[in-house]
Short mmCIF file of C-alpha atoms in Angstrom, two decimals:
data_model
loop_
_atom_site.label_atom_id
_atom_site.label_comp_id
_atom_site.label_asym_id
_atom_site.label_seq_id
_atom_site.Cartn_x
_atom_site.Cartn_y
_atom_site.Cartn_z
CA GLN A 10 91.63 121.31 96.74
CA VAL A 11 93.55 119.92 94.01
CA GLN A 12 92.62 118.43 90.88
CA VAL A 13 94.85 116.75 88.37
CA VAL A 14 94.07 117.62 84.68
CA GLU A 15 94.91 115.38 81.59
CA SER A 16 94.53 115.76 78.38
CA GLY A 17 95.65 114.38 75.09
CA GLY A 18 94.11 111.24 74.56
CA GLY A 19 92.07 110.01 71.64
CA LEU A 20 92.33 107.32 68.40
CA VAL A 21 95.38 106.63 66.85
CA GLN A 22 96.36 103.99 63.99
CA PRO A 23 98.87 101.58 65.11
CA GLY A 24 102.75 103.24 64.47
CA GLY A 25 101.08 106.67 65.33
CA SER A 26 101.97 109.13 67.74
CA LEU A 27 100.05 110.98 70.84
CA ARG A 28 101.18 113.18 73.29
CA LEU A 29 99.36 113.81 77.07
CA SER A 30 99.76 116.36 79.24
CA CYS A 31 98.92 116.48 82.87
CA ALA A 32 98.89 119.14 85.31
CA PRO A 33 97.24 120.27 88.81
CA SER A 34 95.07 122.78 89.72
CA GLY A 35 94.36 124.55 92.92
CA SER A 36 97.41 124.86 95.19
CA ILE A 37 100.17 122.45 95.28
CA ILE A 38 103.30 123.53 97.15
CA SER A 39 105.99 121.11 95.67
CA ILE A 40 105.70 118.25 93.71
CA TYR A 41 108.04 115.06 94.03
CA ILE A 42 107.24 112.45 91.52
CA MET A 43 104.69 112.73 88.73
CA GLY A 44 103.64 109.57 86.82
CA TRP A 45 101.40 107.88 84.20
CA TYR A 46 99.61 104.65 84.77
CA ARG A 47 96.98 102.97 82.53
CA GLN A 48 94.23 100.62 82.94
CA VAL A 49 91.95 97.90 80.74
CA PRO A 50 89.32 96.68 81.94
CA GLY A 51 89.90 93.23 83.88
CA LYS A 52 93.50 94.05 84.80
CA GLN A 53 95.48 95.99 87.30
CA ARG A 54 96.64 99.55 87.05
CA GLU A 55 99.90 99.48 85.80
CA LEU A 56 102.79 102.07 85.86
CA VAL A 57 103.69 103.32 82.58
CA ALA A 58 106.42 105.75 83.23
CA ASP A 59 107.25 108.37 86.05
CA ILE A 60 109.86 111.10 86.81
CA THR A 61 110.91 112.54 89.65
CA SER A 62 111.34 116.28 90.35
CA SER A 63 114.82 116.06 89.66
CA GLY A 64 114.00 114.33 86.28
CA SER A 65 115.23 110.69 86.73
CA THR A 66 112.66 108.35 85.00
CA ASN A 67 111.27 105.02 85.30
CA TYR A 68 109.56 103.25 82.24
CA ALA A 69 107.79 100.21 81.95
CA ASP A 70 109.66 97.57 79.71
CA SER A 71 106.63 97.24 77.34
CA VAL A 72 107.35 101.10 76.24
CA LYS A 73 111.20 101.72 76.79
CA GLY A 74 112.28 103.38 73.31
CA ARG A 75 108.89 104.19 72.26
CA PHE A 76 107.46 106.63 75.17
CA THR A 77 109.28 109.60 76.42
CA ILE A 78 108.17 111.44 79.75
CA SER A 79 109.12 114.73 80.49
CA ARG A 80 108.16 117.83 82.82
CA ASP A 81 108.43 121.31 83.25
CA ASN A 82 108.49 122.08 86.95
CA ASP A 83 107.83 125.72 86.47
CA LYS A 84 104.69 125.06 84.69
CA LYS A 85 103.91 122.35 86.93
CA THR A 86 103.20 120.21 83.90
CA MET A 87 104.21 116.46 82.99
CA TYR A 88 104.28 115.01 79.41
CA LEU A 89 104.15 111.73 77.59
CA GLN A 90 105.43 111.28 74.20
CA MET A 91 104.19 107.87 72.70
CA LYS A 92 105.11 107.06 69.33
CA SER A 93 105.24 103.75 67.45
CA MET A 94 102.33 103.15 69.02
CA LYS A 95 100.56 99.34 69.12
CA PRO A 96 97.14 98.01 69.52
CA GLU A 97 98.21 97.00 73.41
CA ASP A 98 98.54 100.11 74.19
CA THR A 99 94.88 100.93 74.44
CA ALA A 100 93.87 101.93 77.88
CA VAL A 101 92.87 104.56 80.13
CA TYR A 102 95.86 106.48 80.75
CA TYR A 103 95.92 108.04 84.48
CA CYS A 104 97.78 110.80 85.62
CA ARG A 105 99.33 110.63 89.67
CA ILE A 106 101.08 113.18 91.29
CA THR A 107 102.73 113.08 94.63
CA SER A 108 103.23 116.09 97.00
CA GLY A 109 104.52 115.14 100.43
CA LEU A 110 102.79 112.46 101.79
CA LYS A 111 99.89 113.06 99.61
CA GLU A 112 98.86 111.35 96.28
CA PHE A 113 96.75 112.82 93.54
CA TRP A 114 95.09 111.17 90.66
CA GLY A 115 93.44 112.47 87.52
CA GLN A 116 89.90 111.01 85.98
CA GLY A 117 92.12 109.16 83.33
CA THR A 118 91.63 109.78 79.29
CA GLN A 119 91.04 107.04 77.18
CA VAL A 120 93.97 106.07 74.29
CA THR A 121 92.75 104.01 71.53
CA VAL A 122 94.92 102.35 69.15
CA SER A 123 93.35 100.74 66.32
CA SER A 124 92.99 100.69 62.31
#
């Protein structure tokens, strides 16, 4: 059984930085796309950024230039470096991993941007 483990959320002041990490636990052979999504109450979950196994990245317009997604394929770990954070970045952030035809989601980690 594969579980997705997220870490790094918390409270940060506007303009501050946080780094999120995500990795699968359990047996997983190959990982194709890893991505971060976020959701606020009453709204749909939205893509923040994702990255393929070859390193191609995709960002939501709202985070371009501020967030950087990366991954370490040997460690099967993905990172999201968030800088110049804004109150509107406040959300629960979810990690999504695809492997073959399967997808796995983490439980989510709360990120709050507030003074």
